[in-house]
Amino acid sequence: MKLKNITFVLPIVLLAACSNTNPQSRNGFELKGKLSNPHGETLYLELMAPSGLIGIDTVILDENGEFTMNPDIKEPGFYRLKTSEKNFATLILDANQKATLTGDASDLGKTYNIEGSPDSKLFLETNKESTKNYQKRDSLQNVFQVFAGANASNALRIDSMSQVLEKEYNTLLAQHNNYLQNIIEKNPNSLASLAAIQQLPAEDFLETYTKIDEILFAKYPNSPYVKSFHEDVASKKKLVIGTLAPEITMNTPEGKPLSLSSQKGKVVLVDFWASWCAPCRAENPNVVKAYNKYKSKGFDVFNVSLDADPTKWKQAIEKDNLSWSNHICDFKAWQSPVVTLYGFKGIPYNVLLDKEGKIIAKNLRGEELEKKLAAIFK
């Protein structure tokens, strides 16, 4: 990927009325700590459940910044200890632990440390290393943007600098991936590895995904986090390069059913989008350009929309000049079965198929789509 197309996103851990502090935990769990710079803040402990955040406990820091919480924690899970939505520490807590947390009350996320909770400590250490690596890559992006701005009229120099910085970027990325894989393989039973592995591209590390899935699912078969991961891995296995793309059948704008399998015999880009998705609309000109260039050679586009409003869907098709005939939608938005079937969590997302309907590439955008099609139709 060219450096100019790289975007940086810091990892967000898995998923997103409070009770009074219990005088005694029924299972012996205790979280206590001392925070510097206290101002009588209220600390909230929340379970990061797949369905959303659930308040577990609250406590007010005393004048020394000390606190004790004794919530009834029955099984391992991801938690947030916060003073506000922007000031929190992420923890992985389990029953009967005696954990101690320290940090600065005004900046928990960057200053907290924890003892007595091995998974929390491993998660914290991993996240610190990940953040360092992301920051270095972000710095490269900033260098490139400044250089490109100062040399806007010299495409040759920009491309040359892009190649130099891209090499350094890829080195950092490889180092980060190797670090994560090492952590995961050393701690296959830890929920911290469940957070870490989702920073690795599944296409390149499917064997590691499968291994962790098997180990964690055997250990925590009832964990909602592990169940969700298990389903995600099963979906990813269906979409391995070289496998047949799962069938999709929905209605066209004219109300007639259209199936993906009807496109066999052509190289097809299965493109998931929606009229309300700004990044999708920004990417559409690239798809239009690729279609116009290669349609005479056997290339086609199969658009699958996550729209809920038929009128807005049809208007976007016309406005963006999506002139191919393969447009389908079931108007269920993110509740559409196709989301789970193809295992994506954001759009735009696409899958490129060969003439037999087998997957040959995923999530190609801009120049990457152009390069892949040029190689296929050379």
PDB file of C-alpha atoms in Angstrom, residues 7-289:
ATOM      1  CA  THR A   7      -4.606   5.837   7.665  1.00  0.00           C
ATOM      2  CA  PHE A   8      -3.804   5.311  11.306  1.00  0.00           C
ATOM      3  CA  VAL A   9      -6.306   4.116  13.873  1.00  0.00           C
ATOM      4  CA  LEU A  10      -5.347   3.294  17.432  1.00  0.00           C
ATOM      5  CA  PRO A  11      -6.825  -0.006  18.598  1.00  0.00           C
ATOM      6  CA  ILE A  12     -10.093   0.107  20.473  1.00  0.00           C
ATOM      7  CA  VAL A  13     -10.543  -2.777  22.822  1.00  0.00           C
ATOM      8  CA  LEU A  14     -13.283  -5.103  21.697  1.00  0.00           C
ATOM      9  CA  LEU A  15     -16.719  -3.837  22.580  1.00  0.00           C
ATOM     10  CA  ALA A  16     -18.555  -0.316  24.332  1.00  0.00           C
ATOM     11  CA  ALA A  17     -27.125   3.629  36.328  1.00  0.00           C
ATOM     12  CA  CYS A  18     -24.444   2.609  38.689  1.00  0.00           C
ATOM     13  CA  SER A  19     -24.654   0.751  41.937  1.00  0.00           C
ATOM     14  CA  ASN A  20     -23.255   1.655  45.306  1.00  0.00           C
ATOM     15  CA  THR A  21     -20.101  -0.009  46.548  1.00  0.00           C
ATOM     16  CA  ASN A  22     -20.762  -3.367  48.157  1.00  0.00           C
ATOM     17  CA  PRO A  23     -19.358  -3.608  51.662  1.00  0.00           C
ATOM     18  CA  GLN A  24     -18.109  -7.135  50.947  1.00  0.00           C
ATOM     19  CA  SER A  25     -17.716  -8.994  47.668  1.00  0.00           C
ATOM     20  CA  ARG A  26     -19.538 -12.310  47.609  1.00  0.00           C
ATOM     21  CA  ASN A  27     -16.666 -13.928  45.762  1.00  0.00           C
ATOM     22  CA  GLY A  28     -13.707 -12.188  47.377  1.00  0.00           C
ATOM     23  CA  PHE A  29     -12.839  -9.852  44.497  1.00  0.00           C
ATOM     24  CA  GLU A  30     -11.283  -6.536  45.459  1.00  0.00           C
ATOM     25  CA  LEU A  31      -9.990  -3.593  43.469  1.00  0.00           C
ATOM     26  CA  LYS A  32      -8.256  -0.936  45.483  1.00  0.00           C
ATOM     27  CA  GLY A  33      -5.855   1.825  44.646  1.00  0.00           C
ATOM     28  CA  LYS A  34      -4.386   5.246  45.186  1.00  0.00           C
ATOM     29  CA  LEU A  35      -4.494   7.983  42.572  1.00  0.00           C
ATOM     30  CA  SER A  36      -2.424  11.147  42.568  1.00  0.00           C
ATOM     31  CA  ASN A  37      -3.991  14.598  42.058  1.00  0.00           C
ATOM     32  CA  PRO A  38      -7.375  13.642  43.556  1.00  0.00           C
ATOM     33  CA  HIS A  39     -10.226  16.130  43.662  1.00  0.00           C
ATOM     34  CA  GLY A  40     -12.991  13.994  45.100  1.00  0.00           C
ATOM     35  CA  GLU A  41     -13.758  12.365  41.758  1.00  0.00           C
ATOM     36  CA  THR A  42     -16.294   9.571  41.486  1.00  0.00           C
ATOM     37  CA  LEU A  43     -14.849   6.376  39.997  1.00  0.00           C
ATOM     38  CA  TYR A  44     -17.148   4.199  37.928  1.00  0.00           C
ATOM     39  CA  LEU A  45     -16.452   0.544  37.150  1.00  0.00           C
ATOM     40  CA  GLU A  46     -18.240  -0.652  34.012  1.00  0.00           C
ATOM     41  CA  LEU A  47     -18.461  -4.029  32.332  1.00  0.00           C
ATOM     42  CA  MET A  48     -17.705  -3.754  28.599  1.00  0.00           C
ATOM     43  CA  ALA A  49     -20.379  -6.231  27.545  1.00  0.00           C
ATOM     44  CA  PRO A  50     -21.021  -7.019  23.864  1.00  0.00           C
ATOM     45  CA  SER A  51     -24.390  -5.305  24.253  1.00  0.00           C
ATOM     46  CA  GLY A  52     -22.828  -2.136  25.708  1.00  0.00           C
ATOM     47  CA  LEU A  53     -21.449  -0.702  28.920  1.00  0.00           C
ATOM     48  CA  ILE A  54     -23.005  -1.907  32.177  1.00  0.00           C
ATOM     49  CA  GLY A  55     -22.436  -0.078  35.467  1.00  0.00           C
ATOM     50  CA  ILE A  56     -20.959  -2.389  38.106  1.00  0.00           C
ATOM     51  CA  ASP A  57     -19.764  -0.211  40.971  1.00  0.00           C
ATOM     52  CA  THR A  58     -19.009   3.365  42.050  1.00  0.00           C
ATOM     53  CA  VAL A  59     -16.829   4.923  44.707  1.00  0.00           C
ATOM     54  CA  ILE A  60     -15.664   8.430  45.596  1.00  0.00           C
ATOM     55  CA  LEU A  61     -11.934   9.056  45.965  1.00  0.00           C
ATOM     56  CA  ASP A  62     -11.024  10.148  49.485  1.00  0.00           C
ATOM     57  CA  GLU A  63      -8.752  13.113  50.210  1.00  0.00           C
ATOM     58  CA  ASN A  64      -5.682  10.902  49.737  1.00  0.00           C
ATOM     59  CA  GLY A  65      -6.903   9.562  46.390  1.00  0.00           C
ATOM     60  CA  GLU A  66      -7.540   6.120  47.842  1.00  0.00           C
ATOM     61  CA  PHE A  67     -10.457   3.853  46.988  1.00  0.00           C
ATOM     62  CA  THR A  68     -11.714   0.297  47.397  1.00  0.00           C
ATOM     63  CA  MET A  69     -14.252  -1.548  45.292  1.00  0.00           C
ATOM     64  CA  ASN A  70     -15.769  -4.972  45.999  1.00  0.00           C
ATOM     65  CA  PRO A  71     -18.104  -5.736  43.071  1.00  0.00           C
ATOM     66  CA  ASP A  72     -19.493  -9.210  42.550  1.00  0.00           C
ATOM     67  CA  ILE A  73     -17.384 -10.378  39.599  1.00  0.00           C
ATOM     68  CA  LYS A  74     -18.194 -13.946  38.627  1.00  0.00           C
ATOM     69  CA  GLU A  75     -16.254 -14.509  35.413  1.00  0.00           C
ATOM     70  CA  PRO A  76     -13.406 -12.893  33.476  1.00  0.00           C
ATOM     71  CA  GLY A  77     -14.307  -9.903  31.376  1.00  0.00           C
ATOM     72  CA  PHE A  78     -13.282  -6.491  30.045  1.00  0.00           C
ATOM     73  CA  TYR A  79     -13.970  -3.531  32.320  1.00  0.00           C
ATOM     74  CA  ARG A  80     -13.498   0.236  32.341  1.00  0.00           C
ATOM     75  CA  LEU A  81     -12.554   2.208  35.435  1.00  0.00           C
ATOM     76  CA  LYS A  82     -13.391   5.832  34.651  1.00  0.00           C
ATOM     77  CA  THR A  83     -13.974   9.285  36.000  1.00  0.00           C
ATOM     78  CA  SER A  84     -15.449  10.386  32.650  1.00  0.00           C
ATOM     79  CA  GLU A  85     -15.984   9.103  29.118  1.00  0.00           C
ATOM     80  CA  LYS A  86     -12.560  10.408  28.104  1.00  0.00           C
ATOM     81  CA  ASN A  87     -10.633   9.456  31.232  1.00  0.00           C
ATOM     82  CA  PHE A  88     -10.535   5.712  31.840  1.00  0.00           C
ATOM     83  CA  ALA A  89      -8.373   2.624  32.303  1.00  0.00           C
ATOM     84  CA  THR A  90      -9.193  -0.668  30.566  1.00  0.00           C
ATOM     85  CA  LEU A  91      -8.967  -3.757  32.768  1.00  0.00           C
ATOM     86  CA  ILE A  92      -9.456  -7.504  32.410  1.00  0.00           C
ATOM     87  CA  LEU A  93     -10.757  -8.712  35.759  1.00  0.00           C
ATOM     88  CA  ASP A  94     -11.651 -12.143  37.132  1.00  0.00           C
ATOM     89  CA  ALA A  95     -13.299 -13.512  40.250  1.00  0.00           C
ATOM     90  CA  ASN A  96     -11.356 -13.618  43.532  1.00  0.00           C
ATOM     91  CA  GLN A  97      -8.572 -11.327  42.348  1.00  0.00           C
ATOM     92  CA  LYS A  98      -7.024  -8.785  44.720  1.00  0.00           C
ATOM     93  CA  ALA A  99      -5.965  -6.044  42.335  1.00  0.00           C
ATOM     94  CA  THR A 100      -4.246  -2.755  43.103  1.00  0.00           C
ATOM     95  CA  LEU A 101      -4.313   0.205  40.736  1.00  0.00           C
ATOM     96  CA  THR A 102      -2.252   3.402  40.771  1.00  0.00           C
ATOM     97  CA  GLY A 103      -2.119   6.396  38.467  1.00  0.00           C
ATOM     98  CA  ASP A 104      -3.036  10.041  38.004  1.00  0.00           C
ATOM     99  CA  ALA A 105      -6.716  10.783  38.612  1.00  0.00           C
ATOM    100  CA  SER A 106      -6.710  13.362  35.824  1.00  0.00           C
ATOM    101  CA  ASP A 107      -5.206  11.054  33.166  1.00  0.00           C
ATOM    102  CA  LEU A 108      -5.944   7.415  33.954  1.00  0.00           C
ATOM    103  CA  GLY A 109      -5.481   6.104  30.426  1.00  0.00           C
ATOM    104  CA  LYS A 110      -1.848   7.188  30.127  1.00  0.00           C
ATOM    105  CA  THR A 111      -0.702   6.775  33.723  1.00  0.00           C
ATOM    106  CA  TYR A 112      -2.370   3.772  35.300  1.00  0.00           C
ATOM    107  CA  ASN A 113      -0.581   0.661  36.443  1.00  0.00           C
ATOM    108  CA  ILE A 114      -2.069  -2.460  37.967  1.00  0.00           C
ATOM    109  CA  GLU A 115      -0.893  -5.399  40.054  1.00  0.00           C
ATOM    110  CA  GLY A 116      -2.761  -8.549  41.020  1.00  0.00           C
ATOM    111  CA  SER A 117      -4.555  -8.917  37.683  1.00  0.00           C
ATOM    112  CA  PRO A 118      -2.239 -10.709  35.203  1.00  0.00           C
ATOM    113  CA  ASP A 119      -4.507 -10.226  32.181  1.00  0.00           C
ATOM    114  CA  SER A 120      -4.908  -6.511  32.926  1.00  0.00           C
ATOM    115  CA  LYS A 121      -1.155  -6.122  33.252  1.00  0.00           C
ATOM    116  CA  LEU A 122      -0.508  -7.990  30.003  1.00  0.00           C
ATOM    117  CA  PHE A 123      -3.126  -5.909  28.206  1.00  0.00           C
ATOM    118  CA  LEU A 124      -1.562  -2.695  29.521  1.00  0.00           C
ATOM    119  CA  GLU A 125       1.962  -3.698  28.484  1.00  0.00           C
ATOM    120  CA  THR A 126       0.776  -4.771  25.021  1.00  0.00           C
ATOM    121  CA  ASN A 127      -1.185  -1.581  24.512  1.00  0.00           C
ATOM    122  CA  LYS A 128       1.804   0.564  25.475  1.00  0.00           C
ATOM    123  CA  GLU A 129       4.004  -1.169  22.899  1.00  0.00           C
ATOM    124  CA  SER A 130       1.283  -0.922  20.270  1.00  0.00           C
ATOM    125  CA  THR A 131       0.839   2.787  20.938  1.00  0.00           C
ATOM    126  CA  LYS A 132       4.588   3.414  20.535  1.00  0.00           C
ATOM    127  CA  ASN A 133       4.584   1.646  17.192  1.00  0.00           C
ATOM    128  CA  TYR A 134       1.460   3.445  15.981  1.00  0.00           C
ATOM    129  CA  GLN A 135       2.984   6.785  16.937  1.00  0.00           C
ATOM    130  CA  LYS A 136       6.123   6.058  14.927  1.00  0.00           C
ATOM    131  CA  ARG A 137       4.047   5.166  11.889  1.00  0.00           C
ATOM    132  CA  ASP A 138       1.906   8.238  12.406  1.00  0.00           C
ATOM    133  CA  SER A 139       5.082  10.322  12.450  1.00  0.00           C
ATOM    134  CA  LEU A 140       6.051   8.895   9.049  1.00  0.00           C
ATOM    135  CA  GLN A 141       2.651   9.860   7.710  1.00  0.00           C
ATOM    136  CA  ASN A 142       3.094  13.409   8.981  1.00  0.00           C
ATOM    137  CA  VAL A 143       6.542  13.643   7.385  1.00  0.00           C
ATOM    138  CA  PHE A 144       5.108  12.502   4.080  1.00  0.00           C
ATOM    139  CA  GLN A 145       2.192  14.940   4.213  1.00  0.00           C
ATOM    140  CA  VAL A 146       4.529  17.882   4.883  1.00  0.00           C
ATOM    141  CA  PHE A 147       6.842  16.769   2.070  1.00  0.00           C
ATOM    142  CA  ALA A 148       3.959  16.252  -0.351  1.00  0.00           C
ATOM    143  CA  GLY A 149       2.582  19.680   0.475  1.00  0.00           C
ATOM    144  CA  ALA A 150       5.940  21.345  -0.199  1.00  0.00           C
ATOM    145  CA  ASN A 151       6.419  19.427  -3.466  1.00  0.00           C
ATOM    146  CA  ALA A 152       2.865  19.372  -4.777  1.00  0.00           C
ATOM    147  CA  SER A 153       3.948  20.011  -8.360  1.00  0.00           C
ATOM    148  CA  ASN A 154       6.633  17.325  -8.448  1.00  0.00           C
ATOM    149  CA  ALA A 155       4.930  13.944  -8.686  1.00  0.00           C
ATOM    150  CA  LEU A 156       8.246  12.145  -9.230  1.00  0.00           C
ATOM    151  CA  ARG A 157       9.718  13.427  -5.957  1.00  0.00           C
ATOM    152  CA  ILE A 158       6.520  12.633  -4.075  1.00  0.00           C
ATOM    153  CA  ASP A 159       6.471   9.077  -5.411  1.00  0.00           C
ATOM    154  CA  SER A 160      10.166   8.630  -4.568  1.00  0.00           C
ATOM    155  CA  MET A 161       9.636   9.829  -0.992  1.00  0.00           C
ATOM    156  CA  SER A 162       6.546   7.641  -0.696  1.00  0.00           C
ATOM    157  CA  GLN A 163       8.598   4.571  -1.581  1.00  0.00           C
ATOM    158  CA  VAL A 164      11.320   5.423   0.958  1.00  0.00           C
ATOM    159  CA  LEU A 165       8.896   6.061   3.795  1.00  0.00           C
ATOM    160  CA  GLU A 166       6.717   3.123   2.811  1.00  0.00           C
ATOM    161  CA  LYS A 167       9.669   0.790   3.322  1.00  0.00           C
ATOM    162  CA  GLU A 168      10.252   2.178   6.814  1.00  0.00           C
ATOM    163  CA  TYR A 169       6.538   1.999   7.546  1.00  0.00           C
ATOM    164  CA  ASN A 170       6.365  -1.649   6.486  1.00  0.00           C
ATOM    165  CA  THR A 171       9.366  -2.451   8.696  1.00  0.00           C
ATOM    166  CA  LEU A 172       7.587  -0.929  11.700  1.00  0.00           C
ATOM    167  CA  LEU A 173       4.405  -2.785  10.831  1.00  0.00           C
ATOM    168  CA  ALA A 174       6.262  -6.106  10.577  1.00  0.00           C
ATOM    169  CA  GLN A 175       7.937  -5.462  13.934  1.00  0.00           C
ATOM    170  CA  HIS A 176       4.587  -4.741  15.527  1.00  0.00           C
ATOM    171  CA  ASN A 177       2.959  -7.832  14.042  1.00  0.00           C
ATOM    172  CA  ASN A 178       5.855 -10.021  15.186  1.00  0.00           C
ATOM    173  CA  TYR A 179       5.639  -8.547  18.680  1.00  0.00           C
ATOM    174  CA  LEU A 180       1.907  -9.205  18.886  1.00  0.00           C
ATOM    175  CA  GLN A 181       2.213 -12.741  17.555  1.00  0.00           C
ATOM    176  CA  ASN A 182       4.920 -13.513  20.113  1.00  0.00           C
ATOM    177  CA  ILE A 183       2.780 -12.158  22.967  1.00  0.00           C
ATOM    178  CA  ILE A 184      -0.237 -14.123  21.779  1.00  0.00           C
ATOM    179  CA  GLU A 185       1.636 -17.402  21.389  1.00  0.00           C
ATOM    180  CA  LYS A 186       3.152 -17.045  24.860  1.00  0.00           C
ATOM    181  CA  ASN A 187      -0.242 -16.275  26.414  1.00  0.00           C
ATOM    182  CA  PRO A 188      -2.827 -18.270  24.441  1.00  0.00           C
ATOM    183  CA  ASN A 189      -5.163 -18.621  27.446  1.00  0.00           C
ATOM    184  CA  SER A 190      -5.348 -14.898  28.185  1.00  0.00           C
ATOM    185  CA  LEU A 191      -8.193 -12.577  27.244  1.00  0.00           C
ATOM    186  CA  ALA A 192      -5.450 -10.007  26.675  1.00  0.00           C
ATOM    187  CA  SER A 193      -4.461 -12.093  23.646  1.00  0.00           C
ATOM    188  CA  LEU A 194      -8.046 -11.804  22.424  1.00  0.00           C
ATOM    189  CA  ALA A 195      -7.572  -8.031  22.328  1.00  0.00           C
ATOM    190  CA  ALA A 196      -4.086  -8.240  20.820  1.00  0.00           C
ATOM    191  CA  ILE A 197      -4.917 -10.615  17.992  1.00  0.00           C
ATOM    192  CA  GLN A 198      -7.539  -8.279  16.575  1.00  0.00           C
ATOM    193  CA  GLN A 199      -4.735  -5.895  15.650  1.00  0.00           C
ATOM    194  CA  LEU A 200      -3.306  -8.562  13.337  1.00  0.00           C
ATOM    195  CA  PRO A 201      -4.643  -8.931   9.774  1.00  0.00           C
ATOM    196  CA  ALA A 202      -6.609 -12.176   9.773  1.00  0.00           C
ATOM    197  CA  GLU A 203      -5.658 -12.932   6.173  1.00  0.00           C
ATOM    198  CA  ASP A 204      -1.966 -13.180   7.118  1.00  0.00           C
ATOM    199  CA  PHE A 205      -2.430 -14.705  10.572  1.00  0.00           C
ATOM    200  CA  LEU A 206      -5.412 -17.017  10.142  1.00  0.00           C
ATOM    201  CA  GLU A 207      -3.493 -19.924  11.668  1.00  0.00           C
ATOM    202  CA  THR A 208      -2.870 -17.872  14.810  1.00  0.00           C
ATOM    203  CA  TYR A 209      -6.527 -16.788  14.889  1.00  0.00           C
ATOM    204  CA  THR A 210      -7.604 -20.435  14.637  1.00  0.00           C
ATOM    205  CA  LYS A 211      -5.229 -21.561  17.384  1.00  0.00           C
ATOM    206  CA  ILE A 212      -6.330 -18.869  19.835  1.00  0.00           C
ATOM    207  CA  ASP A 213      -9.970 -19.493  18.996  1.00  0.00           C
ATOM    208  CA  GLU A 214      -9.636 -23.194  19.805  1.00  0.00           C
ATOM    209  CA  ILE A 215      -7.809 -22.581  23.093  1.00  0.00           C
ATOM    210  CA  LEU A 216     -10.017 -19.767  24.373  1.00  0.00           C
ATOM    211  CA  PHE A 217     -13.267 -21.409  23.261  1.00  0.00           C
ATOM    212  CA  ALA A 218     -12.296 -24.559  25.154  1.00  0.00           C
ATOM    213  CA  LYS A 219     -11.448 -22.554  28.276  1.00  0.00           C
ATOM    214  CA  TYR A 220     -14.263 -19.968  28.162  1.00  0.00           C
ATOM    215  CA  PRO A 221     -17.121 -21.560  26.159  1.00  0.00           C
ATOM    216  CA  ASN A 222     -19.714 -19.283  27.774  1.00  0.00           C
ATOM    217  CA  SER A 223     -17.787 -16.011  27.502  1.00  0.00           C
ATOM    218  CA  PRO A 224     -19.657 -13.545  25.242  1.00  0.00           C
ATOM    219  CA  TYR A 225     -16.305 -12.132  24.060  1.00  0.00           C
ATOM    220  CA  VAL A 226     -14.976 -15.562  23.123  1.00  0.00           C
ATOM    221  CA  LYS A 227     -18.261 -16.576  21.501  1.00  0.00           C
ATOM    222  CA  SER A 228     -18.184 -13.458  19.347  1.00  0.00           C
ATOM    223  CA  PHE A 229     -14.557 -14.101  18.398  1.00  0.00           C
ATOM    224  CA  HIS A 230     -15.371 -17.754  17.642  1.00  0.00           C
ATOM    225  CA  GLU A 231     -18.116 -16.703  15.223  1.00  0.00           C
ATOM    226  CA  ASP A 232     -15.818 -14.134  13.630  1.00  0.00           C
ATOM    227  CA  VAL A 233     -13.080 -16.716  13.043  1.00  0.00           C
ATOM    228  CA  ALA A 234     -15.597 -19.136  11.541  1.00  0.00           C
ATOM    229  CA  SER A 235     -16.687 -16.371   9.166  1.00  0.00           C
ATOM    230  CA  LYS A 236     -13.090 -15.535   8.241  1.00  0.00           C
ATOM    231  CA  LYS A 237     -12.392 -19.165   7.389  1.00  0.00           C
ATOM    232  CA  LYS A 238     -15.206 -19.028   4.833  1.00  0.00           C
ATOM    233  CA  LEU A 239     -13.527 -16.059   3.164  1.00  0.00           C
ATOM    234  CA  VAL A 240      -9.998 -17.373   2.765  1.00  0.00           C
ATOM    235  CA  ILE A 241      -8.343 -16.478  -0.532  1.00  0.00           C
ATOM    236  CA  GLY A 242      -9.127 -19.234  -3.005  1.00  0.00           C
ATOM    237  CA  THR A 243     -12.500 -20.204  -1.531  1.00  0.00           C
ATOM    238  CA  LEU A 244     -15.869 -19.672  -3.206  1.00  0.00           C
ATOM    239  CA  ALA A 245     -17.592 -16.493  -2.114  1.00  0.00           C
ATOM    240  CA  PRO A 246     -20.782 -17.136  -0.127  1.00  0.00           C
ATOM    241  CA  GLU A 247     -23.965 -16.707  -2.097  1.00  0.00           C
ATOM    242  CA  ILE A 248     -25.886 -13.436  -1.808  1.00  0.00           C
ATOM    243  CA  THR A 249     -29.423 -12.930  -3.107  1.00  0.00           C
ATOM    244  CA  MET A 250     -31.374  -9.685  -2.661  1.00  0.00           C
ATOM    245  CA  ASN A 251     -33.620  -7.479  -4.743  1.00  0.00           C
ATOM    246  CA  THR A 252     -32.570  -4.918  -7.336  1.00  0.00           C
ATOM    247  CA  PRO A 253     -33.982  -1.355  -7.431  1.00  0.00           C
ATOM    248  CA  GLU A 254     -36.695  -2.785  -9.679  1.00  0.00           C
ATOM    249  CA  GLY A 255     -37.664  -5.315  -7.015  1.00  0.00           C
ATOM    250  CA  LYS A 256     -36.299  -8.364  -8.834  1.00  0.00           C
ATOM    251  CA  PRO A 257     -34.076 -10.949  -7.063  1.00  0.00           C
ATOM    252  CA  LEU A 258     -30.442 -11.047  -8.159  1.00  0.00           C
ATOM    253  CA  SER A 259     -27.820 -13.554  -6.986  1.00  0.00           C
ATOM    254  CA  LEU A 260     -24.056 -13.198  -6.873  1.00  0.00           C
ATOM    255  CA  SER A 261     -23.660 -16.624  -8.501  1.00  0.00           C
ATOM    256  CA  SER A 262     -25.220 -15.188 -11.669  1.00  0.00           C
ATOM    257  CA  GLN A 263     -21.996 -13.241 -12.220  1.00  0.00           C
ATOM    258  CA  LYS A 264     -19.759 -16.277 -12.800  1.00  0.00           C
ATOM    259  CA  GLY A 265     -17.695 -15.939 -15.931  1.00  0.00           C
ATOM    260  CA  LYS A 266     -16.598 -12.393 -15.032  1.00  0.00           C
ATOM    261  CA  VAL A 267     -14.076 -10.901 -12.643  1.00  0.00           C
ATOM    262  CA  VAL A 268     -16.375  -9.290 -10.068  1.00  0.00           C
ATOM    263  CA  LEU A 269     -15.865  -6.731  -7.320  1.00  0.00           C
ATOM    264  CA  VAL A 270     -18.442  -7.397  -4.593  1.00  0.00           C
ATOM    265  CA  ASP A 271     -18.685  -3.931  -3.092  1.00  0.00           C
ATOM    266  CA  PHE A 272     -20.471  -3.338   0.231  1.00  0.00           C
ATOM    267  CA  TRP A 273     -21.561   0.282   0.706  1.00  0.00           C
ATOM    268  CA  ALA A 274     -24.462   2.601   1.633  1.00  0.00           C
ATOM    269  CA  SER A 275     -25.740   5.991   0.557  1.00  0.00           C
ATOM    270  CA  TRP A 276     -25.237   7.348   4.102  1.00  0.00           C
ATOM    271  CA  CYS A 277     -21.578   6.202   4.253  1.00  0.00           C
ATOM    272  CA  ALA A 278     -19.321   9.172   3.418  1.00  0.00           C
ATOM    273  CA  PRO A 279     -16.136   7.067   2.922  1.00  0.00           C
ATOM    274  CA  CYS A 280     -18.109   4.808   0.580  1.00  0.00           C
ATOM    275  CA  ARG A 281     -19.268   7.757  -1.486  1.00  0.00           C
ATOM    276  CA  ALA A 282     -15.694   9.097  -1.576  1.00  0.00           C
ATOM    277  CA  GLU A 283     -14.453   5.735  -2.852  1.00  0.00           C
ATOM    278  CA  ASN A 284     -17.136   5.370  -5.525  1.00  0.00           C
ATOM    279  CA  PRO A 285     -15.266   7.459  -8.144  1.00  0.00           C
ATOM    280  CA  ASN A 286     -12.371   4.981  -7.949  1.00  0.00           C
ATOM    281  CA  VAL A 287     -14.742   2.066  -8.506  1.00  0.00           C
ATOM    282  CA  VAL A 288     -16.412   3.898 -11.409  1.00  0.00           C
ATOM    283  CA  LYS A 289     -13.017   4.571 -12.975  1.00  0.00           C
TER     284      LYS A 289
END
